[in-house]
């Protein structure tokens, strides 16, 4: 009986100690993962939460800016998928998404001298390529880069009777378009840096892959995440926990100190302490700073994953015009996939317009009949970011008039909104992708996600952000899931 009492008392003490323990959390970064972590913690009774954000705004790679008669997204633009996508699932009961029908709309090919290739054969071969791209999503073969695997399968298609007499020029140009699109999708700078095997281990939400936020922008979701919407009386007031302009320069932790606090030092000389710190800066930022951001420095598989996983580059800009001069005879505008003839490519480089080589395509924008969107991928994104807006306007005018002479004279846009992610000190890239280095070094997003625990098994340093999600890395919904996961790791410690 006495023994039983002691056991019950000690169990009570452990739980009571845990419940009354100092439970403070610092979240570094106010992107989706940081906000998701804050929401889950608040809903589980945590009150001492600070979100330190280096920028003078919240949202990170969710960046909806006022443009035309609504908002356009300089960061994440589409909700990719419906079933299994936490963003769609949380939002769709309250919000009617739009859709960009990329998957069903034929690409519209044009050469850089303004001539139109025979669309049918281009579209047909491009469709074959896209089927291969989708089939590679499900490949488990080790040690074969995406591009090599693609070419093995593409060459097999070209050897069939349908294509054996095809003009090699058609193959050359269609292949160039497919490479650009793969780079655009993964944000990778080379398709041979992408690992199909690692990619296969990731998942894809089902349903429409291009749900849009119509004129309201991706910021709409943050209102649901923070519970400002649909019922403002349930607002969790997460914004009030954010301290802007707080660039974190060092995080000091001690695994051997059972009761220890983690100290977070900022560039402005201030410092904060907490029992748990959730780290969410982008993989691009971690690659550049992980050796000095943590004391002691990160090591082992976590450091190898930071080095190994890929970070790519995407850019885009929106142009507002008085009239949609790109629409011809009331036909739907299918966008332009521009194919460079070698001489024009050399001329663009010689004329200092080389950033134009990074253009993947030019599209109309769903819900905005007055906008054109230019989408870029790869290394040229950096050149684009370093080109001033006047020159960007002059160069894109040149591009449109060359590839689509029917648009001549292209009017001056009334306004331009443009991205800067690759050269932005707090992002240093667009999003992460499955790389050959990850496959070769046998590391995965889960290695970056693993919390650092102290001798008391307390998770003192936790990692969230899209590049830590094992199901949907790179995506906005992966970022949300990662924030929920990191918060749950803290919550479960106190429930154990
Ligand atoms: C151009 C582009 C297009 C995209 N399109 C889509 C899309 O259509 N659909 C989709 O699902 N996803 C898309 N994504 C990906 C999506 O935006 C991201 O996966 C997601 O927003 C990442 O959220 P996060 O919380 O992981 O990181 P972030 O949003 O990067 O948040 C991290 C935060 O940490 C802050 N920070 C960094 N360093 C420090 C420091 N030292 N101290 C303090 N704070 C710091 C940053 O300022 C930032 O606010 C796109 C991304 C880009 C760039």
XYZ file of C-alpha atoms and ligand atoms in Angstrom:
549
model
C 0.000 0.000 0.000
C 2.766 2.410 1.015
C 4.720 1.406 -2.145
C 1.665 2.094 -4.258
C 1.340 5.519 -2.665
C 4.972 6.336 -3.465
C 4.534 5.249 -7.106
C 1.348 7.282 -7.490
C 2.973 10.267 -5.777
C 6.056 10.116 -7.959
C 3.958 9.803 -11.152
C 1.960 12.786 -9.996
C 5.170 14.696 -9.313
C 6.590 13.994 -12.797
C 3.399 15.146 -14.467
C 2.925 18.092 -12.126
C 6.580 19.118 -12.591
C 6.216 18.924 -16.340
C 2.999 20.914 -16.389
C 4.337 23.723 -14.242
C 7.790 23.817 -15.825
C 8.800 26.961 -17.680
C 7.495 26.346 -21.179
C 8.651 29.173 -23.372
C 9.094 28.929 -27.121
C 10.943 31.129 -29.603
C 10.069 30.577 -33.237
C 12.579 31.962 -35.726
C 10.717 33.080 -38.860
C 7.124 34.145 -39.494
C 6.495 32.086 -42.639
C 3.825 29.389 -42.879
C 5.800 26.914 -40.788
C 6.388 29.446 -38.004
C 2.728 30.464 -37.961
C 1.537 26.843 -38.020
C 3.808 26.002 -35.073
C 2.490 29.007 -33.123
C -1.113 28.007 -33.795
C -0.663 24.463 -32.563
C 1.210 25.616 -29.441
C -1.417 28.227 -28.551
C -4.211 25.704 -29.047
C -2.385 23.462 -26.586
C -2.114 26.026 -23.829
C 1.291 27.565 -24.537
C 1.298 31.303 -23.872
C 4.963 32.310 -23.746
C 5.708 32.383 -27.468
C 7.797 34.858 -29.454
C 8.261 34.833 -33.204
C 11.469 36.586 -34.270
C 11.334 37.736 -37.888
C 14.250 39.318 -39.747
C 12.090 41.182 -42.239
C 9.780 44.141 -41.722
C 6.821 41.976 -42.779
C 5.383 38.568 -41.936
C 4.602 35.642 -44.267
C 8.059 34.759 -45.633
C 7.596 33.105 -48.997
C 3.885 33.912 -48.853
C 3.991 37.418 -50.247
C 0.743 38.747 -51.716
C 1.096 42.329 -52.933
C -1.653 44.729 -54.035
C -1.693 44.841 -57.831
C -4.304 45.733 -60.439
C -7.666 45.326 -58.664
C -6.530 42.573 -56.303
C -3.403 40.848 -54.974
C -0.760 38.908 -56.880
C 1.638 36.450 -55.302
C 5.372 37.003 -55.530
C 5.889 33.794 -53.531
C 3.616 30.733 -53.503
C 0.804 31.236 -56.007
C -1.110 27.963 -56.306
C -2.547 25.516 -53.848
C -1.145 22.330 -55.379
C -3.726 19.599 -54.862
C -6.876 19.128 -52.845
C -6.986 15.776 -51.092
C -4.213 15.439 -48.557
C -3.377 19.146 -48.839
C -3.836 20.736 -45.415
C -4.164 24.208 -46.954
C -6.996 23.162 -49.251
C -8.663 21.176 -46.506
C -8.566 24.051 -43.993
C -9.676 26.683 -46.487
C -12.136 25.082 -48.918
C -15.112 24.961 -46.508
C -14.987 28.777 -46.455
C -13.409 29.841 -49.745
C -14.214 28.984 -53.378
C -10.887 28.421 -55.123
C -10.338 29.217 -58.790
C -8.234 27.094 -61.131
C -5.511 27.629 -63.726
C -5.987 24.899 -66.334
C -2.279 24.418 -67.126
C -2.602 20.670 -67.400
C -5.347 20.776 -70.010
C -4.242 23.790 -72.023
C -1.942 23.024 -74.938
C 1.314 24.967 -74.863
C 1.634 27.458 -77.686
C 5.082 27.267 -79.248
C 6.708 30.185 -80.988
C 10.215 30.673 -82.381
C 12.330 33.709 -81.597
C 12.081 34.975 -85.201
C 8.318 35.167 -84.765
C 7.569 32.110 -86.883
C 5.139 29.482 -85.711
C 6.237 25.860 -85.841
C 3.728 23.268 -86.927
C 1.896 23.141 -83.595
C 0.535 19.576 -83.844
C 3.853 17.728 -83.891
C 5.337 19.997 -81.215
C 2.349 19.630 -78.942
C 2.241 15.853 -79.500
C 5.910 15.283 -78.727
C 5.784 17.694 -75.804
C 2.820 15.658 -74.465
C 4.925 12.475 -74.724
C 7.655 14.226 -72.756
C 5.208 15.299 -70.069
C 3.931 11.716 -69.721
C 7.533 10.635 -69.108
C 8.054 13.418 -66.569
C 5.012 12.222 -64.631
C 6.107 8.570 -64.857
C 9.546 9.495 -63.481
C 7.720 10.725 -60.365
C 7.230 7.055 -59.545
C 10.735 5.752 -60.268
C 12.812 4.027 -57.601
C 15.926 3.244 -59.664
C 18.944 4.402 -57.663
C 21.779 6.603 -58.892
C 20.198 7.823 -62.110
C 19.713 11.581 -62.436
C 16.349 12.860 -63.630
C 17.645 14.135 -66.983
C 19.448 10.900 -67.873
C 16.421 8.821 -66.974
C 14.198 11.130 -68.973
C 16.425 10.846 -72.036
C 16.497 7.024 -71.831
C 12.705 6.978 -71.936
C 12.376 9.826 -74.421
C 14.785 8.107 -76.849
C 12.690 4.939 -76.568
C 9.607 6.927 -77.599
C 11.528 8.528 -80.481
C 12.499 5.053 -81.732
C 8.856 4.043 -82.172
C 7.318 4.048 -85.657
C 5.321 7.206 -84.868
C 8.446 9.296 -84.394
C 11.250 7.526 -86.204
C 11.161 9.982 -89.135
C 10.704 13.081 -87.025
C 12.829 16.106 -87.887
C 15.718 16.222 -85.343
C 15.191 19.983 -85.065
C 11.730 19.363 -83.595
C 13.250 16.996 -81.039
C 15.918 19.546 -80.138
C 13.433 22.351 -79.534
C 10.838 20.278 -77.695
C 13.549 18.832 -75.451
C 14.764 22.349 -74.609
C 11.193 23.276 -73.570
C 10.853 20.166 -71.422
C 14.150 20.874 -69.654
C 12.962 24.406 -68.859
C 9.665 23.104 -67.504
C 11.319 20.507 -65.274
C 13.629 23.210 -63.921
C 10.595 25.414 -63.371
C 8.668 22.725 -61.517
C 11.498 21.655 -59.211
C 13.130 25.047 -59.079
C 16.354 23.170 -59.881
C 19.178 24.732 -61.861
C 19.958 21.485 -63.687
C 17.680 18.511 -64.299
C 20.601 16.175 -63.729
C 20.883 17.404 -60.164
C 17.402 16.032 -59.366
C 17.090 12.549 -57.878
C 14.022 10.647 -59.178
C 14.490 8.147 -56.340
C 14.347 10.752 -53.568
C 11.492 12.469 -55.387
C 9.595 9.174 -55.455
C 9.766 9.002 -51.656
C 7.812 12.256 -51.479
C 4.045 12.501 -51.989
C 1.648 14.501 -54.121
C -1.727 15.791 -52.972
C -4.587 14.600 -55.206
C -6.984 16.609 -57.363
C -6.499 19.968 -59.060
C -2.816 20.920 -58.943
C -3.417 24.595 -59.708
C -6.110 25.904 -57.362
C -5.908 29.701 -57.273
C -6.734 32.358 -54.705
C -8.478 34.371 -57.407
C -7.870 38.065 -56.745
C -7.117 37.633 -53.061
C -3.694 36.030 -52.971
C -2.196 33.253 -50.856
C -2.282 35.588 -47.834
C -5.955 34.518 -47.593
C -4.772 31.248 -46.102
C -2.832 32.949 -43.311
C -6.132 34.381 -42.101
C -7.524 30.846 -41.735
C -4.319 29.539 -40.208
C -4.328 32.254 -37.562
C -8.122 31.990 -37.191
C -8.747 35.625 -38.116
C -11.208 34.029 -40.529
C -13.872 32.807 -40.810
C -14.863 33.812 -37.273
C -12.834 36.824 -36.033
C -13.872 36.145 -32.430
C -11.639 33.018 -32.573
C -8.587 35.024 -33.742
C -5.481 33.558 -32.073
C -3.688 36.929 -32.398
C -0.512 35.271 -33.621
C 0.572 38.521 -35.313
C 0.925 40.069 -31.858
C 3.615 37.500 -31.013
C 5.821 38.535 -33.948
C 8.778 40.861 -33.389
C 9.800 42.255 -36.776
C 13.287 43.363 -37.865
C 14.915 40.747 -35.596
C 17.686 39.062 -37.548
C 18.863 36.093 -35.496
C 22.629 35.673 -35.735
C 23.339 32.885 -33.249
C 21.489 30.207 -31.299
C 23.272 28.855 -28.217
C 22.108 25.557 -26.777
C 23.505 23.040 -24.298
C 22.436 19.416 -24.551
C 24.079 18.601 -21.211
C 22.086 21.098 -19.181
C 18.825 19.440 -18.096
C 17.104 22.653 -17.072
C 18.966 24.833 -19.551
C 17.606 27.579 -21.679
C 18.416 28.236 -25.303
C 19.768 31.728 -25.990
C 18.977 33.463 -29.242
C 21.179 36.419 -30.181
C 20.091 39.036 -32.704
C 21.988 41.361 -35.014
C 20.759 44.426 -33.098
C 22.516 43.221 -29.918
C 19.378 41.959 -28.169
C 19.050 38.404 -26.938
C 16.167 36.187 -25.875
C 15.967 32.910 -23.997
C 13.435 30.101 -24.111
C 13.164 26.442 -23.229
C 12.461 25.542 -26.863
C 13.532 27.185 -30.120
C 11.949 26.313 -33.459
C 14.184 27.169 -36.419
C 12.380 27.860 -39.734
C 14.627 29.906 -42.090
C 14.834 28.574 -45.642
C 17.291 25.880 -46.674
C 19.073 28.507 -48.782
C 19.615 30.584 -45.641
C 20.742 27.557 -43.614
C 23.219 26.503 -46.312
C 24.833 29.940 -46.128
C 24.812 30.298 -42.337
C 24.462 26.967 -40.529
C 28.144 26.821 -39.610
C 27.911 29.990 -37.512
C 24.193 30.193 -36.713
C 24.408 27.481 -34.037
C 26.670 27.087 -31.006
C 27.716 24.311 -30.849
C 27.728 23.943 -34.628
C 25.340 21.455 -36.221
C 26.988 18.200 -37.239
C 26.240 14.677 -38.461
C 23.384 13.843 -40.845
C 21.673 17.169 -40.141
C 24.657 19.121 -41.466
C 25.075 16.678 -44.383
C 21.399 17.143 -45.346
C 21.736 20.942 -45.251
C 24.715 20.646 -47.596
C 23.126 18.001 -49.821
C 19.498 18.939 -50.491
C 19.044 21.173 -53.501
C 17.796 24.750 -53.515
C 16.716 26.144 -56.834
C 15.766 29.465 -58.287
C 12.490 30.755 -59.624
C 11.507 34.239 -60.608
C 8.414 35.866 -61.958
C 6.949 39.218 -62.727
C 3.490 40.519 -63.402
C 2.722 43.301 -65.843
C -0.512 45.266 -65.857
C -1.719 46.647 -69.181
C -4.637 48.845 -70.169
C -5.958 46.193 -72.567
C -5.215 42.480 -73.112
C -3.491 43.112 -76.452
C -2.171 39.528 -76.398
C -5.632 38.076 -77.055
C -6.077 37.423 -80.766
C -9.571 37.376 -82.324
C -11.181 36.569 -78.978
C -9.352 33.239 -78.876
C -8.258 32.008 -75.456
C -4.642 33.005 -74.790
C -2.695 29.810 -74.247
C 0.509 31.453 -73.147
C 3.798 31.392 -75.040
C 6.551 28.820 -74.843
C 9.310 30.695 -76.616
C 11.950 28.653 -78.461
C 15.260 30.401 -79.099
C 16.900 30.074 -82.486
C 20.668 29.909 -81.945
C 21.415 33.227 -83.700
C 18.781 35.083 -81.626
C 20.092 33.535 -78.438
C 23.613 34.741 -79.221
C 22.251 38.201 -80.089
C 20.378 38.389 -76.762
C 23.582 37.530 -74.891
C 25.674 39.989 -76.934
C 23.075 42.741 -76.315
C 23.134 42.212 -72.534
C 19.627 40.733 -72.439
C 20.747 37.287 -71.308
C 18.290 37.105 -68.400
C 15.587 36.547 -71.051
C 17.077 33.050 -71.574
C 15.690 32.133 -68.150
C 12.067 32.618 -69.271
C 10.111 29.375 -69.055
C 6.852 30.807 -70.385
C 4.589 33.852 -70.492
C 1.028 33.338 -69.298
C -2.254 35.128 -68.768
C -3.304 35.228 -65.093
C -6.514 33.586 -63.900
C -9.020 36.179 -62.579
C -6.914 39.053 -63.993
C -7.666 39.682 -67.704
C -5.358 42.733 -67.655
C -2.189 40.922 -66.480
C 0.624 39.001 -68.116
C 2.910 36.859 -65.965
C 6.471 35.969 -66.948
C 7.891 32.900 -65.256
C 11.656 32.219 -65.005
C 13.816 29.387 -63.709
C 17.485 28.556 -63.224
C 20.642 30.611 -62.850
C 19.382 33.463 -65.044
C 16.971 34.316 -62.223
C 19.890 36.016 -60.456
C 20.639 38.121 -63.550
C 16.943 39.059 -63.734
C 16.930 40.101 -60.082
C 19.953 42.318 -60.671
C 18.437 44.003 -63.740
C 16.617 47.261 -63.049
C 12.906 47.441 -63.808
C 13.231 49.907 -66.718
C 15.566 47.491 -68.487
C 13.337 44.521 -67.632
C 10.443 46.370 -69.337
C 12.566 47.224 -72.387
C 13.880 43.653 -72.670
C 10.525 41.912 -72.254
C 9.030 44.275 -74.850
C 11.817 43.185 -77.217
C 11.108 39.512 -76.349
C 7.336 39.770 -76.909
C 7.739 41.623 -80.203
C 10.277 39.043 -81.404
C 8.432 35.898 -80.387
C 4.886 37.201 -81.010
C 5.100 39.891 -83.709
C 1.316 40.050 -83.900
C 1.481 41.950 -80.570
C 3.608 44.757 -82.071
C 3.816 47.481 -80.875
C 3.744 46.170 -77.323
C 2.511 49.010 -75.084
C 4.367 50.007 -71.968
C 2.992 48.205 -68.887
C 1.138 50.453 -66.475
C 2.757 48.679 -63.510
C 5.159 45.826 -62.755
C 5.452 43.596 -59.671
C 8.546 41.401 -59.514
C 10.274 38.845 -57.328
C 13.597 38.702 -55.541
C 14.297 35.380 -53.818
C 17.626 34.110 -55.159
C 19.637 37.173 -54.142
C 17.548 38.060 -51.081
C 19.723 37.654 -47.979
C 16.943 35.931 -45.972
C 15.906 33.377 -48.618
C 18.817 32.690 -51.034
C 16.681 30.565 -53.339
C 13.073 29.681 -54.033
C 12.498 26.245 -52.487
C 14.223 22.903 -51.914
C 14.297 19.929 -54.260
C 15.316 16.230 -54.056
C 18.954 16.105 -55.125
C 21.416 13.468 -56.283
C 23.686 14.517 -53.391
C 20.945 13.554 -50.904
C 20.625 10.176 -52.559
C 24.398 9.618 -52.649
C 24.928 10.746 -49.031
C 21.857 8.823 -47.870
C 20.306 11.799 -46.076
C 16.744 13.073 -46.256
C 14.524 15.909 -45.055
C 13.855 13.874 -41.895
C 17.524 14.363 -40.906
C 17.081 18.123 -40.933
C 13.711 17.777 -39.167
C 15.038 15.705 -36.243
C 14.940 17.771 -33.019
C 18.029 18.208 -30.844
C 17.195 16.913 -27.387
C 18.990 17.484 -24.082
C 19.949 14.921 -21.413
C 16.439 15.227 -19.993
C 15.077 14.145 -23.424
C 13.599 17.598 -23.802
C 13.490 18.824 -27.422
C 15.385 22.109 -27.075
C 16.099 22.884 -30.718
C 13.458 22.011 -33.304
C 13.441 22.401 -37.067
C 10.508 23.290 -39.299
C 10.083 24.752 -42.790
C 9.290 23.221 -46.171
C 12.723 21.576 -46.437
C 12.030 19.531 -43.293
C 8.774 17.953 -44.465
C 9.118 14.397 -45.706
C 5.785 14.218 -47.582
C 5.451 17.573 -49.330
C 8.808 19.369 -49.163
C 9.106 22.510 -51.306
C 5.360 23.127 -51.098
C 3.419 25.569 -48.953
C 1.367 22.706 -47.462
C 4.624 20.938 -46.566
C 5.674 24.068 -44.663
C 2.388 24.075 -42.720
C 2.692 20.379 -41.882
C 6.264 20.902 -40.691
C 5.242 23.669 -38.290
C 2.494 21.493 -36.831
C 4.969 18.620 -36.486
C 7.615 20.673 -34.642
C 5.004 22.074 -32.229
C 3.661 18.579 -31.606
C 7.162 17.384 -30.689
C 7.210 19.974 -27.887
C 3.641 19.260 -26.783
C 4.270 15.511 -26.647
C 7.305 16.016 -24.424
C 5.056 17.484 -21.719
C 2.439 14.777 -22.207
C 4.939 11.925 -21.897
C 8.651 32.080 -56.329
C 8.032 30.991 -55.483
C 6.894 30.354 -55.931
C 6.303 29.366 -55.147
N 5.140 28.795 -55.585
C 4.505 27.919 -54.808
C 3.203 27.465 -55.148
O 2.632 27.902 -56.154
N 2.602 26.554 -54.320
C 3.211 26.085 -53.187
O 2.630 25.235 -52.491
N 4.440 26.531 -52.809
C 5.073 27.449 -53.572
N 6.271 27.967 -53.175
C 6.884 27.433 -51.945
C 6.283 28.048 -50.674
O 6.235 29.451 -50.811
C 7.157 27.663 -49.486
O 7.255 26.253 -49.409
C 6.640 28.142 -48.124
O 6.056 29.412 -48.177
C 7.823 28.107 -47.152
O 7.423 28.465 -45.835
P 8.483 28.290 -44.652
O 7.798 28.655 -43.406
O 9.136 26.974 -44.765
O 9.656 29.330 -44.981
P 9.651 30.949 -45.179
O 8.349 31.396 -45.735
O 10.878 31.213 -45.955
O 9.774 31.468 -43.686
C 10.997 31.595 -43.035
C 11.065 32.974 -42.398
O 12.302 33.052 -41.685
C 12.772 34.378 -41.797
N 14.204 34.382 -41.515
C 15.220 33.922 -42.281
N 16.389 34.106 -41.674
C 16.132 34.667 -40.468
C 16.953 35.095 -39.393
N 18.287 34.967 -39.395
N 16.350 35.649 -38.296
C 15.002 35.798 -38.247
N 14.182 35.416 -39.268
C 14.743 34.849 -40.353
C 12.430 34.762 -43.231
O 12.413 36.165 -43.391
C 11.062 34.129 -43.392
O 10.031 35.036 -43.067
C 6.868 28.995 -53.912
C 8.017 29.661 -53.446
C 8.588 30.648 -54.225
C 9.801 31.372 -53.701
